[in-house]
XYZ file of C-alpha atoms in Angstrom:
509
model
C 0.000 0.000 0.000
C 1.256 3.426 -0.826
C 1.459 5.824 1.276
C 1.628 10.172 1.356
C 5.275 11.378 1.187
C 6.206 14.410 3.024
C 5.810 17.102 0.664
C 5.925 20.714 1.957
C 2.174 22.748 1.196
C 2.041 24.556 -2.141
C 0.475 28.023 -1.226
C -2.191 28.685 -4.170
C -4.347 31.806 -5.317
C -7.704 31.875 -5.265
C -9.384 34.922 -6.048
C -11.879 35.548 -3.416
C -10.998 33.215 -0.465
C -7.102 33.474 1.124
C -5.015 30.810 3.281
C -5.593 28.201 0.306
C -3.055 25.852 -0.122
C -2.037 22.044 -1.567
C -1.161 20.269 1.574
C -1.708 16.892 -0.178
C -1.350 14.963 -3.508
C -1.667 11.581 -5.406
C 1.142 9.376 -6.404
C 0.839 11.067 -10.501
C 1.342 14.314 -9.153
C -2.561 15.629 -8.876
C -4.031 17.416 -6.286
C -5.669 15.643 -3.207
C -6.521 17.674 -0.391
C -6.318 21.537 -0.697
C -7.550 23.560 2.403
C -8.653 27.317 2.134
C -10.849 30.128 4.017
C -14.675 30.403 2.612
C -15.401 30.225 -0.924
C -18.413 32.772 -0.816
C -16.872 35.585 -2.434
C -14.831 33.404 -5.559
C -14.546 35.216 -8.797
C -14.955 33.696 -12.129
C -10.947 33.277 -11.510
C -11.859 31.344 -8.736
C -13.660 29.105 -9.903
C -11.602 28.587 -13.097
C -9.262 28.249 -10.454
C -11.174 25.560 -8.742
C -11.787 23.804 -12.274
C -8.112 23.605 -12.948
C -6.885 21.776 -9.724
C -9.509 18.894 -10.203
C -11.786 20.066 -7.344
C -14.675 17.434 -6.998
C -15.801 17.700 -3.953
C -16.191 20.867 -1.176
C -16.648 20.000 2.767
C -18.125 23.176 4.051
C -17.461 23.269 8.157
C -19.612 26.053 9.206
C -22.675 26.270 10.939
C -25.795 26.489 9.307
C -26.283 30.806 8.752
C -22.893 31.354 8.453
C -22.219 33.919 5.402
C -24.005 32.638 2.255
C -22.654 28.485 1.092
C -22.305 28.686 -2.863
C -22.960 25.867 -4.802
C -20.107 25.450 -7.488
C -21.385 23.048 -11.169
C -19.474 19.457 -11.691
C -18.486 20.152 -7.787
C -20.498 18.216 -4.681
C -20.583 20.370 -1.841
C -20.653 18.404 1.395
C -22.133 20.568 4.708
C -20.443 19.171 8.123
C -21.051 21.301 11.052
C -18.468 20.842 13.940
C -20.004 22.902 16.571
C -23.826 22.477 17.000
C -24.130 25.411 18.996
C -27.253 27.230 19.576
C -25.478 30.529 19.271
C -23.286 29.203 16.027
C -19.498 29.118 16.045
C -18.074 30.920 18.840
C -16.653 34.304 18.596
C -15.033 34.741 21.981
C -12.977 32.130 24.031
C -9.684 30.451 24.666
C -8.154 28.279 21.638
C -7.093 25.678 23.976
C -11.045 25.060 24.558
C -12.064 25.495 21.574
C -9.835 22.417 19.982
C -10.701 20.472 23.709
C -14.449 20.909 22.681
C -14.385 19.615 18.971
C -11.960 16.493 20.178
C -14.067 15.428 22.737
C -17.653 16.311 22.080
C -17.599 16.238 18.119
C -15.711 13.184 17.555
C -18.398 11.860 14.994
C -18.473 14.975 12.751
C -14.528 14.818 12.817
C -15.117 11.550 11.700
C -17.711 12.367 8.929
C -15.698 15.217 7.600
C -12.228 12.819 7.687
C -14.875 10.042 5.909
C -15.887 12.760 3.393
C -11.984 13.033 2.092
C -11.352 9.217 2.113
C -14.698 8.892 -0.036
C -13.177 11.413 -2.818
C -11.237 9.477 -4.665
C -10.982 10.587 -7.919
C -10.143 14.282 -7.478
C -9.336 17.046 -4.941
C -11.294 17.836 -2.180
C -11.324 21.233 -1.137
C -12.000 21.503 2.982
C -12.867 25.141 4.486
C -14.381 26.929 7.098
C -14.858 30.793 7.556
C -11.268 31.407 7.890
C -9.754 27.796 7.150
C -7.755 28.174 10.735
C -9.241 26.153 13.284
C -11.843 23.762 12.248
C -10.305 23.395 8.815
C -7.159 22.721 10.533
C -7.916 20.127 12.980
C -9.954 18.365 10.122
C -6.957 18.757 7.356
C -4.383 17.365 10.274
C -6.281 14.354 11.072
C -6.375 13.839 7.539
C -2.715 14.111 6.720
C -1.768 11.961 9.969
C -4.367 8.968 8.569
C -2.702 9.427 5.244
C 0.877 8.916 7.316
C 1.959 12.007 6.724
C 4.892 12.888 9.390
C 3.307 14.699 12.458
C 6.627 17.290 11.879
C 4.689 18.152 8.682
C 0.989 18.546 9.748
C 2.251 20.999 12.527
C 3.972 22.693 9.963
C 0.991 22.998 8.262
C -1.191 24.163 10.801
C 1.622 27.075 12.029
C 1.433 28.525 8.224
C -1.846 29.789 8.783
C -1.150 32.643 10.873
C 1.791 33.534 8.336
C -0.632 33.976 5.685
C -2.542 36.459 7.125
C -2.351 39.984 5.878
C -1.862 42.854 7.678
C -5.045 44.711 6.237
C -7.329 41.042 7.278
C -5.778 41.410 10.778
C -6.759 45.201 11.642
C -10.266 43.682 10.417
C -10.423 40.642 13.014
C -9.090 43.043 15.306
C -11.473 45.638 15.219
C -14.443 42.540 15.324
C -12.434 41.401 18.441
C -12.855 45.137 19.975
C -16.626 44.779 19.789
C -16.884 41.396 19.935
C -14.277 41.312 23.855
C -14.135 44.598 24.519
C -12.657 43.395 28.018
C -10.058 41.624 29.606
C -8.282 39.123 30.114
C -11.492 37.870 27.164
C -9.753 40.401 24.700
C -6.518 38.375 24.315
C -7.428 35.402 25.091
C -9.550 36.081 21.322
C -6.958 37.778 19.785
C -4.812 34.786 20.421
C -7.926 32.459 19.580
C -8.595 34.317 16.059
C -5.362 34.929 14.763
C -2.935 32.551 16.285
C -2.338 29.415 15.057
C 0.930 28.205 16.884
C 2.975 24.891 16.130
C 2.849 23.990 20.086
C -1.105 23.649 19.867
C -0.894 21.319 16.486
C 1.991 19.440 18.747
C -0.458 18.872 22.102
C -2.668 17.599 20.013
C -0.854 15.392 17.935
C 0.417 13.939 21.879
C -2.972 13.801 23.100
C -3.880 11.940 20.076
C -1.012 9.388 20.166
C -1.903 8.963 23.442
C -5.380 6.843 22.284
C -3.236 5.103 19.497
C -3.096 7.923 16.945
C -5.384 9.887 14.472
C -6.829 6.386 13.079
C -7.431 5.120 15.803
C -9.315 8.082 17.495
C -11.212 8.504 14.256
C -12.597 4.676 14.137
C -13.389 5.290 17.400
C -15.675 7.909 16.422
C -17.469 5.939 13.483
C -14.242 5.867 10.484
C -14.528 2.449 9.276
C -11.505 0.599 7.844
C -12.273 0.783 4.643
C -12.473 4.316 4.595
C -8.911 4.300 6.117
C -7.587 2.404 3.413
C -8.801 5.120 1.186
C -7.125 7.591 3.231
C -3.537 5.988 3.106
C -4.055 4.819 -1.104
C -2.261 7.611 -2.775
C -3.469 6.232 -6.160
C -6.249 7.926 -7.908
C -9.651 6.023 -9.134
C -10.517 5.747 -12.497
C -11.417 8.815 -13.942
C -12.910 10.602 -17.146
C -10.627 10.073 -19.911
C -10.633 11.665 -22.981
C -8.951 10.632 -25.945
C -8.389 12.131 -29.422
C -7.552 9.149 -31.636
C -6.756 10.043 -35.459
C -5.203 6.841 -37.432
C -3.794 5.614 -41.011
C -2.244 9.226 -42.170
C -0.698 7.207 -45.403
C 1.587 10.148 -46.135
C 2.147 9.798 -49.699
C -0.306 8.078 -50.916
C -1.863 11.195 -52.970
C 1.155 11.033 -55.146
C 0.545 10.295 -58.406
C -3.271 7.955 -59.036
C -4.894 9.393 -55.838
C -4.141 13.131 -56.072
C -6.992 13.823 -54.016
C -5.610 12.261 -50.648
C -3.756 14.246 -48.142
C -3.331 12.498 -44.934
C -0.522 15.137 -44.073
C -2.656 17.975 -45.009
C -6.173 16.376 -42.947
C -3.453 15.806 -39.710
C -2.576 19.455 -40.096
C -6.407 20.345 -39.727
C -7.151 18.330 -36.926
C -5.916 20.914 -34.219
C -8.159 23.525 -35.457
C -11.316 20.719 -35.159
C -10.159 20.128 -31.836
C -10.101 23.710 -30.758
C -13.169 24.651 -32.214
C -15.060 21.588 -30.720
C -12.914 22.853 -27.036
C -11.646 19.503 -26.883
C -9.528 18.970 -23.803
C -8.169 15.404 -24.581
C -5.959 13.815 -21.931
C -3.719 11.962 -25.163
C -2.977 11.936 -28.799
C -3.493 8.134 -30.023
C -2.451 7.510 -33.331
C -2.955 3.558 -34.019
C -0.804 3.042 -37.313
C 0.072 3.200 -40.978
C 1.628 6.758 -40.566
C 3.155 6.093 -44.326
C 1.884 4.776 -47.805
C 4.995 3.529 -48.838
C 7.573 6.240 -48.769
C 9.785 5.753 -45.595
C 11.853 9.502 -45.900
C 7.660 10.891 -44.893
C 7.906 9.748 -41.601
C 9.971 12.956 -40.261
C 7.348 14.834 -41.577
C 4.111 12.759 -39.796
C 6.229 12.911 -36.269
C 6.778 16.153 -36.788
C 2.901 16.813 -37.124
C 2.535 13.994 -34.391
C 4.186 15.890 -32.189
C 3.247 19.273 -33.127
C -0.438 18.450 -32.850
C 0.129 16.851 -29.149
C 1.880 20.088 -28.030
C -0.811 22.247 -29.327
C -3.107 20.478 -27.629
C -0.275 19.885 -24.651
C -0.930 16.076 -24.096
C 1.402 13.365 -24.566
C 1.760 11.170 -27.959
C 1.124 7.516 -28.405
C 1.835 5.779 -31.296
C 1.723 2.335 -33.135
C 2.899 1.173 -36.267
C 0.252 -0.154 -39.160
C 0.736 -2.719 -42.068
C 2.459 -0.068 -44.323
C 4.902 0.780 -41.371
C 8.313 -0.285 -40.731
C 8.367 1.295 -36.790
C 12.510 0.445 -37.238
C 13.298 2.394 -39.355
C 10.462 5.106 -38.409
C 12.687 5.654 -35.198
C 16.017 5.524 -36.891
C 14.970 8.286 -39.326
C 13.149 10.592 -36.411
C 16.489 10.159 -34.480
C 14.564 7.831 -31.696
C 11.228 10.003 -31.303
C 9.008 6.937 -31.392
C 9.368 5.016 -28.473
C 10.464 0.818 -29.173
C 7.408 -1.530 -28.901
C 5.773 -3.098 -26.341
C 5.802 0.054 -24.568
C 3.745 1.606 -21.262
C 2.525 5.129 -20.982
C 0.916 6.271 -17.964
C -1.782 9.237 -18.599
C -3.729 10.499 -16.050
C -4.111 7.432 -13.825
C -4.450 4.615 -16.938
C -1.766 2.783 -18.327
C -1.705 3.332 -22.324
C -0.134 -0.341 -23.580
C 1.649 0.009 -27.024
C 1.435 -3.336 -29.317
C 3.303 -3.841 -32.621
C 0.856 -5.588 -34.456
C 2.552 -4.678 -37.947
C 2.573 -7.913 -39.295
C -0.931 -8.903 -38.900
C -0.957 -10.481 -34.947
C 0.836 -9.380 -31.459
C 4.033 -12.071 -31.602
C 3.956 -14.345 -28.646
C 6.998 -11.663 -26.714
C 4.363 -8.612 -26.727
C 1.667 -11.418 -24.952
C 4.142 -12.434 -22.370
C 4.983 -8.644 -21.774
C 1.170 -7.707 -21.859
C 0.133 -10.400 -18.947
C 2.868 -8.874 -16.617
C 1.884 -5.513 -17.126
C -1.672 -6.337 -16.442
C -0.504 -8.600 -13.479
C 2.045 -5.850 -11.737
C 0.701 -5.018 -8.216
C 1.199 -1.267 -9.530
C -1.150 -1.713 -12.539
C -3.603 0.988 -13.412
C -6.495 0.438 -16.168
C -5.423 -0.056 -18.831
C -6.117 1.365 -22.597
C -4.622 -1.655 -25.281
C -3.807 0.094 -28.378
C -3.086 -1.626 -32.090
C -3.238 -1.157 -35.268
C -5.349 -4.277 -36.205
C -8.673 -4.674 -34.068
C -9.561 -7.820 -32.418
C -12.972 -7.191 -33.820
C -13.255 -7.707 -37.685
C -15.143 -5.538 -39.869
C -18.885 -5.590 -40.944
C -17.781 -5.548 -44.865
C -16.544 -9.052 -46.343
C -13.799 -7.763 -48.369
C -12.042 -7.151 -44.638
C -12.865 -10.379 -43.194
C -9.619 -11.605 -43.104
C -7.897 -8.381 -42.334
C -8.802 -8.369 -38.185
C -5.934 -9.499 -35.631
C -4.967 -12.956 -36.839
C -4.189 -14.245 -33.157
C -7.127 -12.527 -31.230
C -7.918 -15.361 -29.020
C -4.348 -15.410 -27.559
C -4.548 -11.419 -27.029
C -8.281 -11.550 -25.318
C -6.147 -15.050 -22.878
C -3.623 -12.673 -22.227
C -6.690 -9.566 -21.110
C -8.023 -11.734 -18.508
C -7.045 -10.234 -15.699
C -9.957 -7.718 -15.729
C -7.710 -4.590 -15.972
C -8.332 -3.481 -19.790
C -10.949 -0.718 -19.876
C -10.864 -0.031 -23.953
C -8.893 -0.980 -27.269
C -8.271 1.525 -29.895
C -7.321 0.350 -33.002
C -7.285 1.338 -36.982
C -6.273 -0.231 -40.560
C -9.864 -0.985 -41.569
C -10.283 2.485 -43.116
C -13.936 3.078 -41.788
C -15.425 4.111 -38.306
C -16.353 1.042 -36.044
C -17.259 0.338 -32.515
C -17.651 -3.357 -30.917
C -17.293 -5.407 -27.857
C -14.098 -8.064 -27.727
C -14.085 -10.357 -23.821
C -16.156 -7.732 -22.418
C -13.605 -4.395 -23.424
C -14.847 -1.768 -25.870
C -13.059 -1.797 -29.196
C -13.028 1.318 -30.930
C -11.970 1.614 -34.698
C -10.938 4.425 -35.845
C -11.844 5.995 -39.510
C -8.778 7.096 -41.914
C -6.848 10.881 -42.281
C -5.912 9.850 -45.357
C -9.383 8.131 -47.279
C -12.148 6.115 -47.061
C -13.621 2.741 -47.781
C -16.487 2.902 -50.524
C -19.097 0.744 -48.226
C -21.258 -0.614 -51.030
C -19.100 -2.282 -53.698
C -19.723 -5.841 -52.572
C -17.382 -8.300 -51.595
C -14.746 -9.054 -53.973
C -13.290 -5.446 -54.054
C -11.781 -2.563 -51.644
C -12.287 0.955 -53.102
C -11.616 3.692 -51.562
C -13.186 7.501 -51.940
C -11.679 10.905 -50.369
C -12.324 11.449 -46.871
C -10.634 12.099 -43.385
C -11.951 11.544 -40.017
C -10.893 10.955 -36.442
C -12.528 9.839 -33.299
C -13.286 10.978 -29.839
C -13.255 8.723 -26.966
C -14.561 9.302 -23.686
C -14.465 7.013 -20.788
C -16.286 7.978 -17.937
C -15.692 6.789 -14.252
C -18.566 4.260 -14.110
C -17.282 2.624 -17.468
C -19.770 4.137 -19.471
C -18.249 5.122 -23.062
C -18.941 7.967 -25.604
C -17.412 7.919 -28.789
C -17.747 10.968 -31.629
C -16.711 10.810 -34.995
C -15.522 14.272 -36.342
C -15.299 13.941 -40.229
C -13.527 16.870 -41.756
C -15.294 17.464 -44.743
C -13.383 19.018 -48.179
C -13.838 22.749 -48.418
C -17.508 22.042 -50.308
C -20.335 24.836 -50.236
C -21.657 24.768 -47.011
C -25.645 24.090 -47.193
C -26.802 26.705 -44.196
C -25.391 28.256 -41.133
C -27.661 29.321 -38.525
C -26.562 30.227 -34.624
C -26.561 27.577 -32.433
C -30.111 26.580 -30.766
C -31.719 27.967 -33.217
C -34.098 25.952 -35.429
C -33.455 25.125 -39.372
C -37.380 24.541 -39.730
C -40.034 27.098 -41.619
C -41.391 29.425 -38.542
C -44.696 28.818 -37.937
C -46.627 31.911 -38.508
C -49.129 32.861 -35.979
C -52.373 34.393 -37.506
C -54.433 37.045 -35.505
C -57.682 36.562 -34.142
């Protein structure tokens, strides 16, 4: 089992809240656990903000008619009171107390909001009270110490707090305190209570705590169950939304000379501009094969666009040889760009497995390197890609063209790990199902295949597509074609929700 190395807390900006920081991540890198003040008053900045870091889930600590919860879209908001007090969170008082109070009498929300974290597990969660100082930071340390993060760290943690204050937010929260305690000794003991946040407090408790067998243990005392603490100390993230943009069989060359209408070069160029106009956010480039026709000095130039379309997009590049490649000599002449088959790419918690099925099937090496990769204790789920699907094609002509030694490659996906299998070579869009794993084909850059001319021939007409894959947490799939049309006349243009249908005219009475 993994567990949280000690990495110091990345101070972030949110516009509209302050004291926001990273204090935890995942093993790839990714946000965890972020702590902050309120989020009431987030700009649009904020929340882009929010968006960017992979916030899925808000635990909101305040009472119930404190300031004005907002409700953010694609993000849960979770509400977990800590005080219960008729009067709301207290304004006045001693911090000792205060911390004494929420140990002992509000061990079960502790435990709920701790729960709440370990329950996220496939983005950040974003804890916060009015000021993210107290509540947030008892919460975020009980967190961090079930995750086994060293207790040296949580207090340092919890002491930053008071750092990030400004001067301008203190002379605020003092002049409160002046109406709020005009007297003493009440007056300092709420200075120190609102605007302190010293390492010796975050070190008594961390004692106290050890003292009942540490965080865990005090928090399955309160209701944390273990499975929920396994959560907590799993650094890996769960299967997320994946998106893919998958383009395949660019045939660079084959316009020269019969086919002057094909362009796969020229269609790869255009896919960025698709992308950006559809505001595709992809999480990888997959490009499953026959990057040439037949002319072996073109593949500088498809890497090139590879490479340059995966950087304008900034995601990383997988890539598989087709029938019409030689991958060899592909890397020799791009000086090693491609990496050398079978070959694992991690992306945003999935491993990407690279097969060279070139010559028709996936030799009897790749299958012995594909069952230990989908054996390792470390493995993620896993995207197969090929250039030959498993699945053959609906049109006869192609029978005979699908992955000669499928039944060894769905023996070797047994294990249960393989989420989806992109593929190409057939030259036309198709979707199937191959031991239970989505197989999805995708169409040409470079042409075609003429559907209807029966089954003793293969013709081919202009035409240049790619697909869009998205793989969704629960498993569910979606899969777009985008065809890029020639530059033809367009038929109509109208703005978007509007209808294309005759208006209906409306007589009067």
């Amino acid at each position: 089992m993994q567990v949280a190395t000690s990495r110091p807390p990345e101070t972030i900006e949110l516009d509209g809240a302050f004291n926001a920081r990273i204090v935890a991540w995942y093993d790839d890198g990714h946000p965890r656990l972020i702590r902050s003040s309120a989020l009431d008053h987030l700009t649009q900045n904020g929340i882009h903000e929010l968006t960017r870091l992979g916030v899925t889930t808000i635990i909101d600590l305040r009472e119930p008619g404190e300031e004005s919860p907002r409700q953010f879209p694609g993000i849960r908001t979770v509400s977990v009171p800590l005080y219960h007090l008729s009067e709301g969170a207290p304004k006045t008082g001693e911090l000792a107390s205060i911390y004494r109070f929420m140990l002992v009498q509000r061990g079960n929300e502790l435990a709920e909001a701790v729960g709440t974290i370990a329950d996220n597990t496939n983005g950040a969660t974003l804890v916060h009270c009015s000021m993210g100082k107290d509540r947030t930071g008892l919460v975020v340390a009980l967190a961090l110490l079930c995750m086994g993060v060293p207790r040296n760290s949580v207090v340092d943690d919890y002491a930053t707090t008071e750092r990030s204050l400004s001067s301008s937010m203190r002379n605020d929260i003092l002049m409160q305190i002046a109406l709020d305690a005009p007297e003493e000794p009440l007056r300092s003991q709420t200075v120190s209570m609102r605007l302190t946040s010293p390492a010796s407090m975050m070190s008594a408790i961390c004692c106290g705590l050890e003292s009942v067998g540490g965080a865990s243990a005090y928090l399955c005392s309160h209701g944390l169950d273990d499975v929920k603490l396994g959560r907590l100390k799993n650094t890996a993230r769960k299967m997320r939304r994946l998106s893919i943009l998958h383009c395949s069989d660019i045939h660079a060359g084959a316009g020269e000379g019969a086919k002057p209408d094909v362009d796969g070069l020229e269609a790869l160029d255009r896919v960025a501009s698709y992308a950006h106009a559809l505001d595709l956010r992809p999480d990888v480039l997959v490009c499953t094969g026959d990057l040439i026709h037949k002319d072996a000095d073109l593949y500088p130039r498809v890497v090139e666009g590879l490479h340059g379309l995966a950087q304008s997009l900034d995601v990383p590049l997988v890539v598989v040889p087709g029938n019409h490649d030689d991958f060899d000599e592909a890397r020799h002449l791009t000086n090693g760009a491609l990496p050398s088959l079978p070959y694992r790419l991690r992306v945003a918690g999935y491993d990407f497995l690279m097969l060279d099925s070139s010559e028709g099937d996936v030799s009897e090496s790749q299958l012995v390197w594909l069952r230990r990769q989908l054996r390792n204790p470390d493995a993620q789920p896993a995207v197969l890609v090929l250039h030959h699907s498993p699945v053959p094609s609906i049109m006869p002509s192609l029978a005979k063209v699908a992955l000669h030694n499928g039944g060894k490659l769905g023996e070797a996906m047994d294990s249960g790990v393989v989420r989806l299998v992109l593929a190409g070579h057939y030259h036309h869009a198709m979707c199937g199902v191959f031991r239970g794993v989505p197989v999805c084909v995708a169409p040409s850059l470079a042409y075609e295949q003429e559907m209807s001319v029966g089954p003793e021939w293969v013709s081919c007409v202009p035409g240049a597509s790619f697909f869009v894959e998205e793989l969704y947490e629960d498993g569910e799939l979606r899969t777009t074609m985008v065809p890029m049309p020639p530059q033809e006349p367009v038929l109509f243009t109208v703005r978007a929700g509007s209808s294309t249908h005759r208006e209906r005219r409306v007589e009067s009475k």
